[in-house]
Coordinates of N, CA and C in Angstrom, one line a residue:
M1 N -9.8 -21.4 -74.2 CA -11.1 -22.2 -74.4 C -11.0 -23.4 -73.5
K2 N -12.0 -23.5 -72.6 CA -12.1 -24.7 -71.7 C -13.1 -25.7 -72.4
F3 N -12.9 -27.0 -72.2 CA -13.9 -27.9 -72.8 C -14.2 -29.0 -71.8
L4 N -15.4 -29.5 -72.0 CA -16.0 -30.6 -71.2 C -16.4 -31.6 -72.2
T5 N -16.3 -32.9 -71.9 CA -16.8 -33.9 -72.8 C -18.0 -34.6 -72.0
L6 N -19.1 -34.6 -72.6 CA -20.3 -35.3 -72.0 C -20.5 -36.6 -72.7
K7 N -20.8 -37.6 -72.0 CA -21.2 -38.9 -72.6 C -22.7 -39.0 -72.5
I8 N -23.3 -38.9 -73.7 CA -24.8 -38.9 -73.7 C -25.2 -39.9 -74.8
A9 N -26.0 -40.9 -74.4 CA -26.6 -41.9 -75.3 C -25.5 -42.6 -76.1
G10 N -24.4 -42.9 -75.4 CA -23.2 -43.5 -76.1 C -22.4 -42.7 -77.0
L11 N -22.7 -41.4 -77.1 CA -22.0 -40.5 -77.9 C -21.2 -39.4 -77.1
N12 N -20.1 -39.0 -77.6 CA -19.3 -38.0 -76.9 C -19.6 -36.6 -77.5
L13 N -20.1 -35.7 -76.6 CA -20.4 -34.4 -77.0 C -19.3 -33.5 -76.3
R14 N -18.6 -32.8 -77.1 CA -17.5 -31.9 -76.6 C -18.1 -30.5 -76.6
L15 N -18.2 -30.0 -75.4 CA -18.7 -28.6 -75.1 C -17.5 -27.7 -74.8
E16 N -17.3 -26.8 -75.8 CA -16.1 -25.9 -75.7 C -16.7 -24.5 -75.2
L17 N -16.1 -24.0 -74.1 CA -16.6 -22.8 -73.5 C -15.5 -21.7 -73.5
S18 N -15.8 -20.5 -73.9 CA -14.8 -19.5 -73.9 C -14.5 -18.9 -72.6
K19 N -15.2 -19.2 -71.5 CA -14.9 -18.6 -70.2 C -14.8 -19.7 -69.1
D20 N -13.8 -19.7 -68.3 CA -13.5 -20.7 -67.3 C -14.7 -20.8 -66.3
N21 N -15.3 -19.7 -65.9 CA -16.3 -19.8 -64.8 C -17.6 -20.5 -65.4
W22 N -17.8 -20.5 -66.7 CA -18.9 -21.2 -67.3 C -18.6 -22.7 -67.3
A23 N -17.3 -23.1 -67.5 CA -16.9 -24.5 -67.5 C -17.2 -25.1 -66.1
V24 N -16.9 -24.4 -65.1 CA -17.2 -24.9 -63.7 C -18.7 -25.0 -63.5
F25 N -19.4 -24.0 -63.9 CA -20.9 -24.0 -63.8 C -21.5 -25.2 -64.6
C26 N -21.0 -25.4 -65.8 CA -21.6 -26.5 -66.6 C -21.2 -27.9 -66.0
Q27 N -20.0 -28.0 -65.4 CA -19.6 -29.2 -64.8 C -20.6 -29.6 -63.7
Q28 N -21.1 -28.6 -62.9 CA -22.0 -28.8 -61.9 C -23.4 -29.2 -62.5
K29 N -23.8 -28.6 -63.5 CA -25.1 -28.8 -64.1 C -25.2 -30.2 -64.8
Y30 N -24.1 -30.6 -65.4 CA -24.1 -31.8 -66.2 C -23.3 -32.9 -65.5
A31 N -23.2 -32.8 -64.1 CA -22.5 -33.9 -63.3 C -23.2 -35.2 -63.6
G32 N -22.4 -36.2 -63.6 CA -22.9 -37.6 -63.8 C -22.7 -38.0 -65.3
F33 N -22.6 -37.0 -66.2 CA -22.5 -37.3 -67.6 C -21.1 -36.9 -68.2
L34 N -20.2 -36.4 -67.3 CA -18.9 -36.0 -67.7 C -18.0 -37.2 -68.0
K35 N -17.2 -37.1 -69.0 CA -16.3 -38.1 -69.5 C -14.9 -37.6 -69.2
N36 N -14.1 -38.3 -68.5 CA -12.7 -37.9 -68.3 C -11.8 -38.1 -69.6
G37 N -10.8 -37.4 -69.6 CA -9.8 -37.5 -70.7 C -10.3 -36.7 -71.9
S38 N -9.8 -37.0 -73.1 CA -10.1 -36.3 -74.3 C -10.6 -37.3 -75.4
P39 N -11.7 -38.0 -75.2 CA -12.1 -38.9 -76.2 C -12.5 -38.2 -77.5
R40 N -12.4 -38.9 -78.6 CA -12.8 -38.3 -79.9 C -14.2 -37.9 -79.8
P41 N -14.5 -36.7 -80.1 CA -16.0 -36.2 -80.0 C -16.7 -36.7 -81.2
D42 N -18.0 -37.0 -81.0 CA -18.9 -37.3 -82.1 C -19.6 -36.0 -82.6
F43 N -19.6 -35.0 -81.7 CA -20.2 -33.8 -82.0 C -19.6 -32.7 -81.1
K44 N -19.3 -31.5 -81.7 CA -18.8 -30.4 -80.9 C -19.7 -29.2 -80.9
V45 N -19.8 -28.6 -79.7 CA -20.6 -27.3 -79.6 C -19.6 -26.3 -79.0
T46 N -19.3 -25.3 -79.7 CA -18.4 -24.2 -79.2 C -19.3 -23.1 -78.8
V47 N -19.1 -22.6 -77.6 CA -19.9 -21.5 -77.0 C -19.1 -20.3 -76.8
E48 N -19.3 -19.3 -77.6 CA -18.6 -18.0 -77.4 C -19.5 -17.1 -76.5
L49 N -19.0 -16.9 -75.3 CA -19.8 -16.1 -74.3 C -19.3 -14.7 -74.5
L50 N -20.3 -13.8 -74.8 CA -20.0 -12.4 -75.0 C -20.5 -11.6 -73.9
D51 N -19.7 -10.6 -73.6 CA -20.1 -9.7 -72.5 C -20.9 -8.5 -73.0
S52 N -21.2 -8.5 -74.2 CA -22.0 -7.4 -74.7 C -23.4 -7.3 -74.2
T53 N -23.9 -6.2 -73.8 CA -25.3 -6.0 -73.4 C -26.3 -6.0 -74.5
R54 N -25.7 -5.8 -75.7 CA -26.6 -5.8 -76.9 C -27.1 -7.2 -77.3
I55 N -26.4 -8.2 -76.9 CA -26.9 -9.6 -77.2 C -27.9 -10.0 -76.2
K56 N -29.1 -10.3 -76.8 CA -30.2 -10.6 -75.9 C -30.7 -12.1 -76.1
D57 N -30.2 -12.7 -77.2 CA -30.6 -14.1 -77.5 C -29.4 -14.8 -78.1
I58 N -29.7 -16.0 -78.6 CA -28.7 -16.9 -79.1 C -28.5 -16.7 -80.6
R59 N -27.3 -16.8 -81.0 CA -27.0 -16.8 -82.5 C -26.2 -18.1 -82.8
F60 N -26.7 -18.9 -83.8 CA -26.0 -20.1 -84.2 C -25.2 -19.9 -85.4
E61 N -24.1 -20.7 -85.5 CA -23.3 -20.8 -86.7 C -23.0 -22.3 -86.9
F62 N -23.5 -22.8 -88.0 CA -23.2 -24.2 -88.2 C -21.9 -24.4 -89.0
I63 N -20.9 -24.9 -88.4 CA -19.6 -25.0 -89.0 C -19.5 -26.3 -89.9
G64 N -20.1 -27.3 -89.5 CA -20.1 -28.6 -90.3 C -21.2 -29.5 -89.7
E65 N -21.3 -30.7 -90.2 CA -22.4 -31.5 -89.8 C -22.2 -32.0 -88.3
N66 N -20.9 -31.9 -87.8 CA -20.7 -32.4 -86.5 C -20.2 -31.2 -85.6
H67 N -20.5 -30.0 -85.9 CA -20.0 -28.9 -85.1 C -20.9 -27.7 -85.2
T68 N -21.3 -27.2 -84.1 CA -22.1 -26.0 -84.0 C -21.4 -24.9 -83.2
K69 N -21.5 -23.7 -83.6 CA -20.9 -22.6 -82.8 C -22.1 -21.7 -82.3
I70 N -22.1 -21.4 -81.0 CA -23.2 -20.6 -80.5 C -22.6 -19.4 -79.9
F71 N -23.2 -18.2 -80.2 CA -22.8 -16.9 -79.6 C -23.9 -16.6 -78.6
F72 N -23.4 -16.3 -77.4 CA -24.4 -16.3 -76.3 C -24.0 -15.3 -75.3
P73 N -25.0 -14.6 -74.6 CA -24.7 -13.6 -73.6 C -24.1 -14.3 -72.4
S74 N -23.1 -13.7 -71.8 CA -22.4 -14.2 -70.7 C -23.1 -13.9 -69.4
S75 N -24.2 -14.5 -69.0 CA -24.9 -14.3 -67.8 C -25.5 -15.6 -67.3
F76 N -25.1 -16.0 -66.1 CA -25.6 -17.3 -65.6 C -27.2 -17.4 -65.6
K77 N -27.8 -16.3 -65.6 CA -29.3 -16.3 -65.6 C -29.8 -16.8 -67.0
H78 N -28.9 -16.9 -68.0 CA -29.3 -17.4 -69.3 C -29.0 -18.9 -69.5
F79 N -28.6 -19.6 -68.4 CA -28.2 -21.0 -68.6 C -29.3 -21.8 -69.2
G80 N -30.6 -21.6 -68.9 CA -31.7 -22.3 -69.5 C -31.7 -22.2 -71.0
M81 N -31.4 -21.0 -71.5 CA -31.3 -20.9 -73.0 C -30.1 -21.6 -73.6
L82 N -28.9 -21.5 -72.8 CA -27.7 -22.2 -73.3 C -28.0 -23.7 -73.3
N83 N -28.6 -24.3 -72.3 CA -29.0 -25.7 -72.2 C -29.9 -26.1 -73.4
F84 N -30.8 -25.2 -73.7 CA -31.7 -25.5 -74.8 C -30.9 -25.5 -76.1
A85 N -30.0 -24.6 -76.3 CA -29.2 -24.6 -77.5 C -28.3 -25.8 -77.7
V86 N -27.7 -26.2 -76.6 CA -26.8 -27.4 -76.6 C -27.7 -28.7 -76.9
K87 N -28.8 -28.8 -76.2 CA -29.7 -29.9 -76.4 C -30.1 -30.0 -77.8
N88 N -30.5 -28.9 -78.4 CA -31.0 -29.0 -79.8 C -29.9 -29.2 -80.8
S89 N -28.7 -28.7 -80.5 CA -27.5 -29.0 -81.3 C -27.2 -30.5 -81.3
F90 N -27.3 -31.1 -80.1 CA -27.0 -32.5 -79.9 C -28.1 -33.3 -80.7
A91 N -29.3 -32.8 -80.8 CA -30.3 -33.5 -81.5 C -29.9 -33.8 -82.9
A92 N -29.2 -32.9 -83.6 CA -28.7 -33.2 -84.9 C -27.7 -34.3 -85.0
C93 N -26.9 -34.5 -83.9 CA -26.0 -35.6 -83.9 C -26.7 -36.9 -83.7
L94 N -27.8 -36.9 -82.9 CA -28.6 -38.1 -82.7 C -29.2 -38.6 -84.0
L95 N -29.7 -37.6 -84.8 CA -30.3 -38.0 -86.0 C -29.4 -38.8 -87.0
R96 N -28.1 -38.4 -86.9 CA -27.1 -39.1 -87.8 C -26.6 -40.4 -87.1
N97 N -27.1 -40.7 -85.9 CA -26.6 -41.8 -85.2 C -27.7 -42.7 -84.7
K98 N -28.8 -42.9 -85.5 CA -29.9 -43.7 -85.2 C -30.6 -43.4 -83.9
G99 N -30.8 -42.1 -83.7 CA -31.5 -41.6 -82.5 C -32.3 -40.4 -82.7
C100 N -33.0 -40.0 -81.7 CA -33.8 -38.7 -81.7 C -34.1 -38.3 -80.3
L101 N -34.5 -37.0 -80.2 CA -35.1 -36.5 -79.0 C -36.6 -36.5 -79.2
I102 N -37.4 -37.0 -78.2 CA -38.8 -37.0 -78.4 C -39.4 -36.2 -77.2
H103 N -40.5 -35.5 -77.4 CA -41.1 -34.7 -76.3 C -41.9 -35.7 -75.5
A104 N -41.2 -36.2 -74.5 CA -41.9 -37.2 -73.6 C -41.1 -37.3 -72.3
S105 N -41.8 -37.6 -71.2 CA -41.1 -37.9 -70.0 C -40.8 -39.4 -70.0
S106 N -39.8 -39.8 -69.3 CA -39.5 -41.3 -69.3 C -39.0 -41.7 -67.9
S107 N -39.4 -42.9 -67.6 CA -39.0 -43.5 -66.3 C -38.6 -44.9 -66.5
V108 N -38.1 -45.6 -65.4 CA -37.8 -47.0 -65.5 C -38.7 -47.8 -64.6
I109 N -39.3 -48.7 -65.2 CA -40.2 -49.6 -64.4 C -39.8 -51.1 -64.8
E110 N -39.5 -51.9 -63.8 CA -39.0 -53.2 -64.0 C -37.9 -53.4 -65.0
N111 N -37.0 -52.5 -64.9 CA -35.8 -52.4 -65.7 C -36.0 -52.2 -67.2
K112 N -37.2 -51.5 -67.5 CA -37.5 -51.1 -68.9 C -38.0 -49.7 -68.9
A113 N -37.7 -49.0 -69.9 CA -38.0 -47.6 -70.1 C -39.5 -47.5 -70.5
V114 N -40.2 -46.5 -69.9 CA -41.6 -46.3 -70.2 C -41.6 -44.8 -70.6
L115 N -42.3 -44.4 -71.7 CA -42.4 -43.1 -72.1 C -43.8 -42.6 -71.9
F116 N -43.9 -41.3 -71.5 CA -45.2 -40.6 -71.4 C -45.2 -39.4 -72.3
A117 N -45.8 -39.5 -73.5 CA -45.8 -38.4 -74.5 C -47.1 -37.6 -74.4
G118 N -47.0 -36.4 -74.8 CA -48.1 -35.5 -74.8 C -47.7 -34.0 -74.9
V119 N -48.7 -33.2 -75.2 CA -48.4 -31.8 -75.4 C -48.0 -31.2 -74.0
S120 N -47.4 -30.0 -74.0 CA -47.0 -29.4 -72.8 C -48.2 -29.1 -71.9
G121 N -47.9 -29.3 -70.6 CA -49.0 -29.0 -69.6 C -50.0 -30.2 -69.4
Q122 N -49.8 -31.3 -70.0 CA -50.7 -32.4 -69.8 C -50.4 -33.4 -68.7
G123 N -49.3 -33.2 -68.0 CA -49.0 -34.0 -66.8 C -48.0 -35.1 -66.9
K124 N -47.1 -35.0 -68.0 CA -46.1 -36.0 -68.2 C -45.1 -36.0 -66.9
S125 N -44.6 -34.8 -66.5 CA -43.7 -34.8 -65.4 C -44.4 -35.1 -64.1
T126 N -45.7 -34.8 -64.0 CA -46.5 -35.1 -62.8 C -46.5 -36.7 -62.6
I127 N -46.8 -37.4 -63.7 CA -46.8 -38.8 -63.7 C -45.5 -39.4 -63.2
I128 N -44.4 -38.8 -63.7 CA -43.0 -39.3 -63.4 C -42.8 -39.1 -61.8
R129 N -43.2 -37.9 -61.3 CA -43.0 -37.6 -59.9 C -43.9 -38.6 -59.1
Q130 N -45.1 -38.9 -59.5 CA -46.0 -39.7 -58.7 C -45.5 -41.2 -58.7
L131 N -44.9 -41.6 -59.8 CA -44.4 -43.0 -59.9 C -43.3 -43.3 -58.8
R132 N -42.5 -42.2 -58.5 CA -41.4 -42.3 -57.6 C -40.4 -43.5 -58.1
R133 N -40.2 -43.5 -59.3 CA -39.2 -44.4 -59.9 C -38.0 -43.6 -60.5
R134 N -37.0 -44.3 -61.0 CA -35.9 -43.6 -61.6 C -36.4 -42.8 -62.8
C135 N -36.0 -41.6 -62.9 CA -36.4 -40.7 -64.0 C -35.2 -40.7 -65.0
L136 N -35.6 -40.9 -66.3 CA -34.6 -40.7 -67.3 C -34.6 -39.3 -67.9
A137 N -35.8 -38.7 -68.1 CA -36.0 -37.4 -68.5 C -37.4 -36.9 -68.2
D138 N -37.6 -35.6 -68.0 CA -39.0 -35.2 -67.7 C -39.6 -34.3 -68.8
D139 N -38.8 -34.1 -69.9 CA -39.3 -33.3 -71.0 C -38.9 -33.8 -72.3
R140 N -37.7 -34.1 -72.5 CA -37.2 -34.6 -73.8 C -36.4 -35.9 -73.6
S141 N -37.0 -36.9 -74.0 CA -36.3 -38.2 -73.9 C -35.4 -38.6 -75.1
I142 N -34.4 -39.2 -74.8 CA -33.4 -39.6 -75.8 C -33.7 -41.1 -76.2
I143 N -33.9 -41.3 -77.5 CA -34.1 -42.7 -77.9 C -33.0 -43.0 -79.0
R144 N -32.4 -44.1 -78.9 CA -31.4 -44.5 -79.9 C -31.5 -46.0 -80.2
F145 N -31.4 -46.3 -81.4 CA -31.5 -47.7 -81.8 C -30.1 -48.4 -81.8
I146 N -30.0 -49.5 -81.2 CA -28.8 -50.4 -81.2 C -29.3 -51.6 -81.9
G147 N -28.7 -51.8 -83.1 CA -29.3 -52.9 -84.0 C -30.7 -52.5 -84.3
K148 N -31.6 -53.3 -84.1 CA -33.0 -53.0 -84.4 C -33.8 -52.7 -83.1
R149 N -33.1 -52.6 -81.9 CA -33.8 -52.4 -80.7 C -33.7 -51.0 -80.2
P150 N -34.9 -50.4 -79.8 CA -34.8 -49.0 -79.3 C -34.5 -49.0 -77.8
F151 N -33.6 -48.1 -77.4 CA -33.2 -47.9 -76.0 C -33.5 -46.4 -75.7
V152 N -33.8 -46.2 -74.4 CA -34.1 -44.9 -73.9 C -32.9 -44.6 -73.0
Y153 N -32.3 -43.4 -73.1 CA -31.2 -43.0 -72.3 C -31.5 -41.9 -71.4
G154 N -30.8 -41.8 -70.3 CA -30.9 -40.7 -69.4 C -30.4 -39.4 -70.0
S155 N -31.0 -38.3 -69.7 CA -30.6 -37.0 -70.3 C -30.0 -36.1 -69.2
P156 N -28.9 -35.5 -69.6 CA -28.2 -34.6 -68.6 C -28.8 -33.2 -68.7
F157 N -29.7 -33.0 -69.7 CA -30.1 -31.6 -69.9 C -31.1 -31.1 -68.9
Y158 N -30.9 -29.9 -68.5 CA -31.8 -29.3 -67.5 C -33.2 -29.2 -68.0
E159 N -34.1 -29.6 -67.2 CA -35.5 -29.6 -67.7 C -36.3 -28.8 -66.7
Q160 N -37.6 -29.1 -66.6 CA -38.5 -28.3 -65.8 C -38.3 -28.7 -64.3
H161 N -38.0 -29.9 -63.9 CA -37.9 -30.3 -62.5 C -36.5 -30.8 -62.3
N162 N -36.1 -30.8 -61.0 CA -34.7 -31.2 -60.7 C -34.7 -32.7 -60.3
F163 N -34.9 -33.6 -61.2 CA -34.8 -35.0 -61.0 C -33.4 -35.4 -61.0
A164 N -33.1 -36.5 -60.2 CA -31.7 -37.1 -60.2 C -31.5 -37.6 -61.6
K165 N -30.4 -37.3 -62.2 CA -30.1 -37.8 -63.6 C -29.3 -39.1 -63.6
I166 N -29.6 -40.0 -64.4 CA -28.8 -41.2 -64.6 C -28.4 -41.4 -66.0
R167 N -27.2 -41.9 -66.2 CA -26.6 -42.0 -67.6 C -27.0 -43.3 -68.3
S168 N -27.6 -44.2 -67.6 CA -27.8 -45.6 -68.1 C -28.8 -45.6 -69.2
K169 N -28.8 -46.7 -70.0 CA -29.8 -46.9 -71.0 C -30.7 -48.1 -70.6
F170 N -31.9 -48.1 -71.1 CA -32.8 -49.1 -70.8 C -33.6 -49.4 -72.1
P171 N -33.9 -50.7 -72.3 CA -34.7 -51.0 -73.5 C -36.1 -50.4 -73.3
L172 N -36.7 -50.0 -74.4 CA -38.0 -49.5 -74.4 C -39.0 -50.6 -74.1
G173 N -39.8 -50.3 -73.1 CA -40.8 -51.4 -72.6 C -42.1 -51.3 -73.3

């Protein structure tokens, strides 16, 4: 079992993968959010990659409040589904740590985070592209309270567009 630790919104997400080639692939996809060493994880996601052709979708097993196990088909073409599963597993950790994922694009303007919320297809990502500012997320933004102040964090999760990802946090403007 290979593992990666991602530092997301000040939390350590340990991603355990049953196949080495997937660990290398995920290192590339989540670059910029990798944490060196073995810090204590706030949340673990174990991914059992199965070579069976009968598995066509994801199966979840909730082991505890800080650990999810995902059974998943071992094909790189399914990375989007794996990313979705990891992102939604992490959302549970955020809820227990004064945070949440919100369906909104976010950008940085004058050192403050700005959110653009709306239903799918209404132009959130288009606004982010046209602003030509630092992008935090183009589909699901991470918000977490520190004390009583909300901060928006960069998201490593693969989304609709290939924006440069930043790990920083910014106060909500």
